[in-house]
Amino acid sequence: MKRIIIKKVVTNKEKKQFVNFPLKLFKDTPNFVPPMYSDEMKILNQKSSYSLECDSVFFLAYVDKKVVGRISGIIHHTYNKTHNEKQARFTRFDSIDDIDVAKALFDAVITWAKNKGADHIVGPLDYSDLEREGLLIQGFDERMTFEEQYHPSYYQKLIEQLGFEKDVDWYEFELTFEDGQREKLERISKFIEKTTKVTLAPLLPKKQYIKKYMYQVFDMIDLCYGKLYGTMPLSDKTKKQIVKQFGTLIIPKYLPVAINEKGEMVGFGLSFPAIGHALKKSGGRLTIPALFKLLNAINHPEVLELCLVAIHPDYQNKGINALFLTHMYKNAKQSGIKCCETNLNLETNHEVMAQWKNFNARNHKIRRCYKKQIDLL
């Protein structure tokens, strides 16, 4: 009979084991995309800005001294204060296909959460809505984006066996292009510009563009996404961390900014070149070969990953999205981009999903966030 040992991650060796476990588990899985290795280590070493507003815990499961699973728990104080909840989150759950291992890991993180005063736990949900979230329940044979975590199909079975129930789903789409649709969007865009006096801001050199618009982007995110599932205001330190973390990927032509006749930002559309394949072999480490692959993927993308679209409430339902979509069509044709990946669309966000009718859209992936009440007695 196997003996499962659960350890709280403390030592440097255990931290490396925690980060390395999914890299080994999914080594031969074509669609697995690793996160940046250094970013994961910063989180475990409490060097992330999230450590200032969250309590975190990390557990490893061992059988015969071999790592067979991992999980992390989060108490996000800013979220709980903003939404008046006693929520805990689980994230970074990875395990062999063994219900006993999964149960031991979840028992550990739920006990930790209970001792912190949480009355329910949700997940997979990370530190912010800009991180990896949701359990893959459909699309196991599809390409993952850099912003997503791969999960094998048995994870859903394990989590549901442990009493977790669906809280919310996200849909993802693959978009391909048709010239006829582009021409239609261009006509709509010209009409929108004429009637709303909104245009796309002129592109600037990268550093100037980021300096001028990046923090306005965060203000727009807080304004437009503040009431959506799992979201909370981002601290100034977190904003700086995200800009530093993704600065290499931010390219002005993939961050169109809509401005009114006064030059004020009224919306933006953020996308990144797909880079997951460039980091796979190195396990997310920026080795010299991986760096060359990364730069090539950024400069010559075949796939564009659509991350966020936000439009000021005063300008919503006025067709501003058409400006971003037209811009995306033009970039795709000029840059040789074959398709786009939308990342996560909340299942209730019908307005966002409605805009994909302007493309050949394929709903190819679904992710789920689960919830379970915690017995505080």
Tab-separated table of C-alpha atoms in Angstrom:
chain	number	residue	atom	x	y	z
A	1	MET	CA	0.000	0.000	0.000
A	2	LYS	CA	1.424	3.376	-1.027
A	3	ARG	CA	2.188	5.977	1.623
A	4	ILE	CA	1.523	9.562	0.517
A	5	ILE	CA	3.534	12.272	2.250
A	6	ILE	CA	2.474	15.925	1.938
A	7	LYS	CA	5.135	18.557	2.571
A	8	LYS	CA	4.848	22.308	2.748
A	9	VAL	CA	7.385	23.801	0.338
A	10	VAL	CA	10.129	25.528	2.302
A	11	THR	CA	13.636	24.676	1.072
A	12	ASN	CA	15.228	25.707	-2.213
A	13	LYS	CA	15.237	22.060	-3.282
A	14	GLU	CA	11.490	21.804	-2.665
A	15	LYS	CA	10.849	25.065	-4.550
A	16	LYS	CA	12.682	23.695	-7.579
A	17	GLN	CA	10.754	20.428	-7.304
A	18	PHE	CA	7.494	22.395	-7.208
A	19	VAL	CA	8.300	24.354	-10.379
A	20	ASN	CA	9.851	21.377	-12.172
A	21	PHE	CA	7.061	18.856	-11.521
A	22	PRO	CA	4.720	19.883	-14.406
A	23	LEU	CA	7.733	20.232	-16.704
A	24	LYS	CA	8.501	16.552	-16.082
A	25	LEU	CA	4.866	15.422	-16.009
A	26	PHE	CA	4.104	16.992	-19.405
A	27	LYS	CA	7.528	16.614	-20.996
A	28	ASP	CA	6.109	14.554	-23.872
A	29	THR	CA	2.817	16.472	-24.146
A	30	PRO	CA	2.930	18.517	-27.375
A	31	ASN	CA	0.413	21.162	-26.293
A	32	PHE	CA	1.880	21.935	-22.870
A	33	VAL	CA	3.323	25.464	-22.654
A	34	PRO	CA	5.558	26.268	-19.658
A	35	PRO	CA	5.383	29.581	-17.810
A	36	MET	CA	8.519	31.654	-17.378
A	37	TYR	CA	10.664	29.661	-14.957
A	38	SER	CA	12.064	32.792	-13.282
A	39	ASP	CA	8.561	34.218	-12.686
A	40	GLU	CA	7.479	31.026	-10.926
A	41	MET	CA	10.561	31.059	-8.714
A	42	LYS	CA	9.915	34.697	-7.757
A	43	ILE	CA	6.466	33.716	-6.521
A	44	LEU	CA	7.824	30.864	-4.414
A	45	ASN	CA	10.577	33.105	-3.039
A	46	GLN	CA	8.028	35.777	-2.030
A	47	LYS	CA	9.691	38.273	-4.393
A	48	SER	CA	6.491	38.947	-6.289
A	49	SER	CA	4.343	42.010	-5.595
A	50	TYR	CA	1.495	39.591	-4.866
A	51	SER	CA	3.194	38.595	-1.620
A	52	LEU	CA	2.319	42.039	-0.227
A	53	GLU	CA	-1.431	41.519	-0.558
A	54	CYS	CA	-1.823	37.741	-0.444
A	55	ASP	CA	-1.072	34.798	1.819
A	56	SER	CA	0.246	31.842	-0.176
A	57	VAL	CA	1.128	28.243	0.545
A	58	PHE	CA	2.694	25.540	-1.621
A	59	PHE	CA	2.471	21.781	-1.073
A	60	LEU	CA	4.171	18.790	-2.671
A	61	ALA	CA	2.987	15.166	-2.579
A	62	TYR	CA	5.536	12.355	-2.412
A	63	VAL	CA	5.304	8.597	-2.816
A	64	ASP	CA	8.517	6.681	-2.133
A	65	LYS	CA	10.417	9.999	-2.068
A	66	LYS	CA	9.238	10.791	-5.601
A	67	VAL	CA	7.151	13.911	-6.326
A	68	VAL	CA	3.715	12.846	-7.591
A	69	GLY	CA	1.734	16.071	-7.218
A	70	ARG	CA	1.641	19.714	-6.189
A	71	ILE	CA	-0.852	22.450	-5.289
A	72	SER	CA	-0.834	26.078	-4.157
A	73	GLY	CA	-3.324	27.981	-2.024
A	74	ILE	CA	-3.978	31.738	-2.023
A	75	ILE	CA	-5.831	34.077	0.301
A	76	HIS	CA	-6.146	37.312	-1.657
A	77	HIS	CA	-6.858	39.985	0.938
A	78	THR	CA	-7.532	42.729	-1.619
A	79	TYR	CA	-10.103	40.575	-3.398
A	80	ASN	CA	-11.810	39.528	-0.156
A	81	LYS	CA	-11.960	43.103	1.125
A	82	THR	CA	-13.259	44.428	-2.211
A	83	HIS	CA	-15.965	41.773	-2.528
A	84	ASN	CA	-16.640	41.184	1.186
A	85	GLU	CA	-15.848	37.483	0.913
A	86	LYS	CA	-13.858	34.859	2.797
A	87	GLN	CA	-12.509	33.201	-0.305
A	88	ALA	CA	-9.493	30.973	-0.761
A	89	ARG	CA	-8.113	30.017	-4.149
A	90	PHE	CA	-6.274	26.976	-5.371
A	91	THR	CA	-3.884	27.087	-8.282
A	92	ARG	CA	-0.936	25.161	-9.729
A	93	PHE	CA	-2.643	21.835	-9.085
A	94	ASP	CA	-0.819	19.078	-10.944
A	95	SER	CA	-0.915	15.379	-10.138
A	96	ILE	CA	-0.550	11.887	-11.440
A	97	ASP	CA	-3.869	10.169	-12.137
A	98	ASP	CA	-4.486	9.047	-8.556
A	99	ILE	CA	-7.484	10.118	-6.456
A	100	ASP	CA	-5.617	9.472	-3.190
A	101	VAL	CA	-2.817	11.834	-4.193
A	102	ALA	CA	-5.299	14.489	-5.313
A	103	LYS	CA	-7.295	14.148	-2.080
A	104	ALA	CA	-4.186	14.482	0.077
A	105	LEU	CA	-3.158	17.658	-1.752
A	106	PHE	CA	-6.606	19.273	-1.550
A	107	ASP	CA	-7.024	18.252	2.095
A	108	ALA	CA	-3.779	20.069	2.868
A	109	VAL	CA	-4.710	23.279	1.066
A	110	ILE	CA	-8.288	23.281	2.429
A	111	THR	CA	-7.031	22.815	5.999
A	112	TRP	CA	-4.647	25.727	5.471
A	113	ALA	CA	-7.464	27.871	4.056
A	114	LYS	CA	-9.804	26.928	6.909
A	115	ASN	CA	-7.194	28.009	9.456
A	116	LYS	CA	-6.997	31.336	7.614
A	117	GLY	CA	-10.750	31.837	8.066
A	118	ALA	CA	-11.880	31.038	4.511
A	119	ASP	CA	-15.404	29.639	4.101
A	120	HIS	CA	-15.061	28.516	0.462
A	121	ILE	CA	-12.368	27.700	-2.045
A	122	VAL	CA	-12.379	28.291	-5.809
A	123	GLY	CA	-10.020	27.456	-8.621
A	124	PRO	CA	-7.924	27.088	-10.542
A	125	LEU	CA	-7.652	30.837	-9.961
A	126	ASP	CA	-4.377	32.712	-9.669
A	127	TYR	CA	-3.305	35.997	-8.086
A	128	SER	CA	-4.996	38.177	-10.697
A	129	ASP	CA	-7.221	37.943	-13.744
A	130	LEU	CA	-4.095	38.499	-15.869
A	131	GLU	CA	-2.560	35.198	-14.746
A	132	ARG	CA	-3.349	31.605	-15.737
A	133	GLU	CA	-6.778	30.467	-14.587
A	134	GLY	CA	-9.437	27.856	-15.241
A	135	LEU	CA	-9.217	24.082	-15.661
A	136	LEU	CA	-9.128	22.844	-19.239
A	137	ILE	CA	-12.201	20.622	-19.768
A	138	GLN	CA	-12.402	20.707	-23.561
A	139	GLY	CA	-9.696	21.080	-26.202
A	140	PHE	CA	-6.972	18.773	-24.914
A	141	ASP	CA	-5.586	18.334	-28.424
A	142	GLU	CA	-5.500	22.071	-29.126
A	143	ARG	CA	-2.533	24.426	-28.951
A	144	MET	CA	-2.240	26.248	-25.633
A	145	THR	CA	-1.373	29.940	-25.513
A	146	PHE	CA	1.381	31.319	-23.286
A	147	GLU	CA	-1.271	32.683	-20.906
A	148	GLU	CA	-2.785	29.223	-20.369
A	149	GLN	CA	-1.959	26.074	-18.432
A	150	TYR	CA	-2.399	22.662	-20.021
A	151	HIS	CA	-4.402	20.075	-18.051
A	152	PRO	CA	-4.992	16.412	-18.932
A	153	SER	CA	-8.598	15.205	-19.052
A	154	TYR	CA	-8.343	13.235	-15.797
A	155	TYR	CA	-7.936	16.425	-13.722
A	156	GLN	CA	-11.639	17.169	-14.121
A	157	LYS	CA	-12.520	13.684	-12.873
A	158	LEU	CA	-10.262	14.023	-9.826
A	159	ILE	CA	-11.535	17.475	-8.849
A	160	GLU	CA	-15.203	16.572	-9.243
A	161	GLN	CA	-14.711	13.335	-7.261
A	162	LEU	CA	-13.531	15.531	-4.389
A	163	GLY	CA	-16.837	17.405	-4.270
A	164	PHE	CA	-16.018	20.502	-6.314
A	165	GLU	CA	-18.787	21.921	-8.503
A	166	LYS	CA	-18.771	24.273	-11.466
A	167	ASP	CA	-18.651	27.956	-10.577
A	168	VAL	CA	-18.083	29.470	-14.027
A	169	ASP	CA	-16.784	28.564	-17.500
A	170	TRP	CA	-14.651	30.451	-20.001
A	171	TYR	CA	-14.769	29.900	-23.762
A	172	GLU	CA	-11.841	30.275	-26.152
A	173	PHE	CA	-11.916	30.744	-29.905
A	174	GLU	CA	-9.575	30.299	-32.823
A	175	LEU	CA	-10.100	33.035	-35.414
A	176	THR	CA	-9.146	32.950	-39.071
A	177	PHE	CA	-9.621	35.667	-41.659
A	178	GLU	CA	-11.779	36.371	-44.704
A	179	ASP	CA	-11.141	39.302	-47.071
A	180	GLY	CA	-14.850	39.991	-47.383
A	181	GLN	CA	-15.171	40.504	-43.663
A	182	ARG	CA	-12.176	42.839	-43.641
A	183	GLU	CA	-13.773	45.087	-46.247
A	184	LYS	CA	-16.999	45.152	-44.245
A	185	LEU	CA	-15.123	46.091	-41.054
A	186	GLU	CA	-13.245	48.865	-42.839
A	187	ARG	CA	-16.540	50.421	-43.934
A	188	ILE	CA	-17.905	50.149	-40.402
A	189	SER	CA	-14.717	51.642	-38.935
A	190	LYS	CA	-14.900	54.698	-41.174
A	191	PHE	CA	-18.511	55.231	-40.119
A	192	ILE	CA	-17.611	54.819	-36.416
A	193	GLU	CA	-14.739	57.302	-36.693
A	194	LYS	CA	-17.047	59.839	-38.351
A	195	THR	CA	-19.928	59.510	-35.883
A	196	THR	CA	-17.984	59.139	-32.604
A	197	LYS	CA	-14.873	61.204	-33.383
A	198	VAL	CA	-12.840	58.285	-32.026
A	199	THR	CA	-9.700	57.172	-33.857
A	200	LEU	CA	-6.705	54.970	-33.174
A	201	ALA	CA	-3.780	56.797	-31.606
A	202	PRO	CA	-0.660	57.221	-33.779
A	203	LEU	CA	2.007	54.610	-33.088
A	204	LEU	CA	5.166	55.762	-31.282
A	205	PRO	CA	8.524	54.131	-30.553
A	206	LYS	CA	8.004	51.342	-28.042
A	207	LYS	CA	9.363	53.039	-24.901
A	208	GLN	CA	7.410	56.226	-25.569
A	209	TYR	CA	4.243	54.254	-26.341
A	210	ILE	CA	4.461	52.200	-23.138
A	211	LYS	CA	5.243	55.283	-21.043
A	212	LYS	CA	2.310	57.212	-22.513
A	213	TYR	CA	-0.360	54.530	-22.483
A	214	MET	CA	0.500	51.501	-20.344
A	215	TYR	CA	-0.717	52.823	-17.015
A	216	GLN	CA	-3.826	54.266	-18.673
A	217	VAL	CA	-4.417	50.707	-19.873
A	218	PHE	CA	-4.439	49.496	-16.260
A	219	ASP	CA	-6.875	52.250	-15.260
A	220	MET	CA	-9.153	51.133	-18.084
A	221	ILE	CA	-8.873	47.499	-16.948
A	222	ASP	CA	-9.903	48.460	-13.406
A	223	LEU	CA	-12.808	50.512	-14.752
A	224	CYS	CA	-14.128	47.914	-17.208
A	225	TYR	CA	-13.276	44.613	-15.533
A	226	GLY	CA	-13.649	45.499	-11.853
A	227	LYS	CA	-16.992	43.722	-11.434
A	228	LEU	CA	-16.221	40.607	-13.478
A	229	TYR	CA	-15.597	37.204	-11.977
A	230	GLY	CA	-12.448	36.896	-9.857
A	231	THR	CA	-11.200	40.430	-10.426
A	232	MET	CA	-9.934	43.125	-8.067
A	233	PRO	CA	-8.035	46.420	-8.399
A	234	LEU	CA	-4.331	45.974	-9.170
A	235	SER	CA	-1.812	47.642	-6.867
A	236	ASP	CA	0.769	50.048	-8.300
A	237	LYS	CA	3.550	47.555	-7.537
A	238	THR	CA	1.675	44.805	-9.375
A	239	LYS	CA	1.192	47.079	-12.382
A	240	LYS	CA	4.927	47.809	-12.501
A	241	GLN	CA	5.679	44.104	-12.145
A	242	ILE	CA	3.379	43.187	-15.045
A	243	VAL	CA	4.894	45.852	-17.317
A	244	LYS	CA	8.376	44.557	-16.505
A	245	GLN	CA	7.283	40.937	-16.871
A	246	PHE	CA	5.632	41.374	-20.279
A	247	GLY	CA	7.558	44.400	-21.567
A	248	THR	CA	9.411	42.364	-24.186
A	249	LEU	CA	6.114	41.165	-25.652
A	250	ILE	CA	4.444	44.566	-25.804
A	251	ILE	CA	4.632	45.829	-29.386
A	252	PRO	CA	2.823	49.094	-30.239
A	253	LYS	CA	1.126	47.748	-33.376
A	254	TYR	CA	-0.380	44.945	-31.267
A	255	LEU	CA	-1.679	47.419	-28.677
A	256	PRO	CA	-4.025	49.750	-30.582
A	257	VAL	CA	-5.314	52.582	-28.390
A	258	ALA	CA	-8.571	54.384	-29.185
A	259	ILE	CA	-8.677	58.102	-28.372
A	260	ASN	CA	-11.427	60.726	-28.571
A	261	GLU	CA	-11.131	64.150	-30.200
A	262	LYS	CA	-9.510	65.474	-26.977
A	263	GLY	CA	-6.782	62.819	-27.174
A	264	GLU	CA	-8.144	60.911	-24.158
A	265	MET	CA	-7.965	57.117	-24.118
A	266	VAL	CA	-11.383	55.529	-24.506
A	267	GLY	CA	-10.277	51.932	-25.081
A	268	PHE	CA	-7.548	49.534	-26.117
A	269	GLY	CA	-6.996	46.062	-27.545
A	270	LEU	CA	-3.973	44.129	-26.294
A	271	SER	CA	-2.497	41.123	-28.074
A	272	PHE	CA	0.833	39.282	-28.055
A	273	PRO	CA	2.690	37.197	-30.617
A	274	ALA	CA	2.434	33.507	-29.703
A	275	ILE	CA	5.653	32.498	-27.922
A	276	GLY	CA	4.763	29.234	-26.178
A	277	HIS	CA	6.532	26.994	-28.692
A	278	ALA	CA	9.729	29.037	-28.304
A	279	LEU	CA	9.951	28.286	-24.570
A	280	LYS	CA	8.822	24.668	-24.538
A	281	LYS	CA	12.181	22.936	-24.985
A	282	SER	CA	13.885	25.072	-22.313
A	283	GLY	CA	11.068	24.573	-19.797
A	284	GLY	CA	10.457	28.313	-19.628
A	285	ARG	CA	14.095	29.147	-18.940
A	286	LEU	CA	15.626	31.955	-20.992
A	287	THR	CA	18.614	30.038	-22.300
A	288	ILE	CA	20.501	31.492	-25.272
A	289	PRO	CA	18.787	29.128	-27.777
A	290	ALA	CA	15.396	29.875	-26.184
A	291	LEU	CA	16.077	33.617	-26.356
A	292	PHE	CA	16.786	33.429	-30.094
A	293	LYS	CA	13.584	31.405	-30.606
A	294	LEU	CA	11.662	33.901	-28.490
A	295	LEU	CA	12.861	36.911	-30.470
A	296	ASN	CA	12.057	35.141	-33.734
A	297	ALA	CA	8.543	34.325	-32.490
A	298	ILE	CA	8.005	37.963	-31.474
A	299	ASN	CA	9.313	39.431	-34.716
A	300	HIS	CA	7.803	36.854	-37.095
A	301	PRO	CA	4.575	35.603	-35.472
A	302	GLU	CA	2.309	33.094	-37.158
A	303	VAL	CA	-0.303	33.246	-34.401
A	304	LEU	CA	-1.518	36.247	-32.432
A	305	GLU	CA	-2.881	35.812	-28.912
A	306	LEU	CA	-5.678	38.232	-28.039
A	307	CYS	CA	-5.427	39.132	-24.376
A	308	LEU	CA	-7.694	42.022	-23.444
A	309	VAL	CA	-10.130	44.491	-24.964
A	310	ALA	CA	-11.515	47.281	-22.798
A	311	ILE	CA	-13.708	50.218	-23.768
A	312	HIS	CA	-14.739	53.069	-21.473
A	313	PRO	CA	-18.391	52.668	-20.345
A	314	ASP	CA	-19.306	55.999	-21.985
A	315	TYR	CA	-18.191	54.594	-25.359
A	316	GLN	CA	-19.505	51.059	-25.133
A	317	ASN	CA	-22.140	49.885	-27.620
A	318	LYS	CA	-20.908	52.456	-30.158
A	319	GLY	CA	-18.963	50.068	-32.359
A	320	ILE	CA	-15.472	51.040	-31.144
A	321	ASN	CA	-14.465	47.364	-31.290
A	322	ALA	CA	-14.627	47.600	-35.075
A	323	LEU	CA	-11.569	49.889	-35.030
A	324	PHE	CA	-9.533	47.244	-33.194
A	325	LEU	CA	-10.766	44.390	-35.378
A	326	THR	CA	-9.980	46.269	-38.577
A	327	HIS	CA	-6.517	47.077	-37.245
A	328	MET	CA	-6.002	43.404	-36.416
A	329	TYR	CA	-7.035	42.324	-39.921
A	330	LYS	CA	-4.516	44.718	-41.473
A	331	ASN	CA	-1.710	43.540	-39.187
A	332	ALA	CA	-2.477	39.906	-39.928
A	333	LYS	CA	-2.218	40.448	-43.663
A	334	GLN	CA	0.970	42.509	-43.411
A	335	SER	CA	2.727	40.246	-40.894
A	336	GLY	CA	1.759	36.840	-42.281
A	337	ILE	CA	-0.314	35.936	-39.226
A	338	LYS	CA	-2.386	32.828	-39.945
A	339	CYS	CA	-4.849	32.960	-37.065
A	340	CYS	CA	-5.627	34.434	-33.652
A	341	GLU	CA	-6.371	32.843	-30.275
A	342	THR	CA	-8.777	34.716	-28.031
A	343	ASN	CA	-7.768	33.382	-24.614
A	344	LEU	CA	-10.543	33.335	-21.997
A	345	ASN	CA	-14.036	34.761	-22.652
A	346	LEU	CA	-16.329	34.587	-19.634
A	347	GLU	CA	-19.394	32.515	-20.560
A	348	THR	CA	-21.728	35.392	-19.642
A	349	ASN	CA	-19.790	37.980	-21.648
A	350	HIS	CA	-21.978	37.695	-24.735
A	351	GLU	CA	-21.015	41.146	-26.032
A	352	VAL	CA	-17.347	40.197	-26.369
A	353	MET	CA	-18.081	36.830	-27.957
A	354	ALA	CA	-20.523	38.420	-30.431
A	355	GLN	CA	-17.671	40.272	-32.141
A	356	TRP	CA	-16.069	37.003	-33.276
A	357	LYS	CA	-18.845	36.699	-35.872
A	358	ASN	CA	-16.591	38.903	-38.006
A	359	PHE	CA	-14.184	35.971	-38.346
A	360	ASN	CA	-14.193	32.274	-39.025
A	361	ALA	CA	-14.547	31.500	-35.313
A	362	ARG	CA	-14.097	28.064	-33.786
A	363	ASN	CA	-14.922	27.522	-30.111
A	364	HIS	CA	-12.126	25.021	-29.528
A	365	LYS	CA	-11.426	25.209	-25.791
A	366	ILE	CA	-13.423	25.521	-22.576
A	367	ARG	CA	-12.048	26.157	-19.101
A	368	ARG	CA	-13.843	25.855	-15.783
A	369	CYS	CA	-13.469	27.348	-12.351
A	370	TYR	CA	-14.699	25.136	-9.504
A	371	LYS	CA	-16.033	25.966	-6.056
A	372	LYS	CA	-16.384	24.103	-2.782
A	373	GLN	CA	-17.678	25.221	0.592
A	374	ILE	CA	-15.379	24.790	3.580
A	375	ASP	CA	-16.806	23.358	6.787
A	376	LEU	CA	-15.690	25.761	9.520
A	377	LEU	CA	-17.005	23.656	12.412
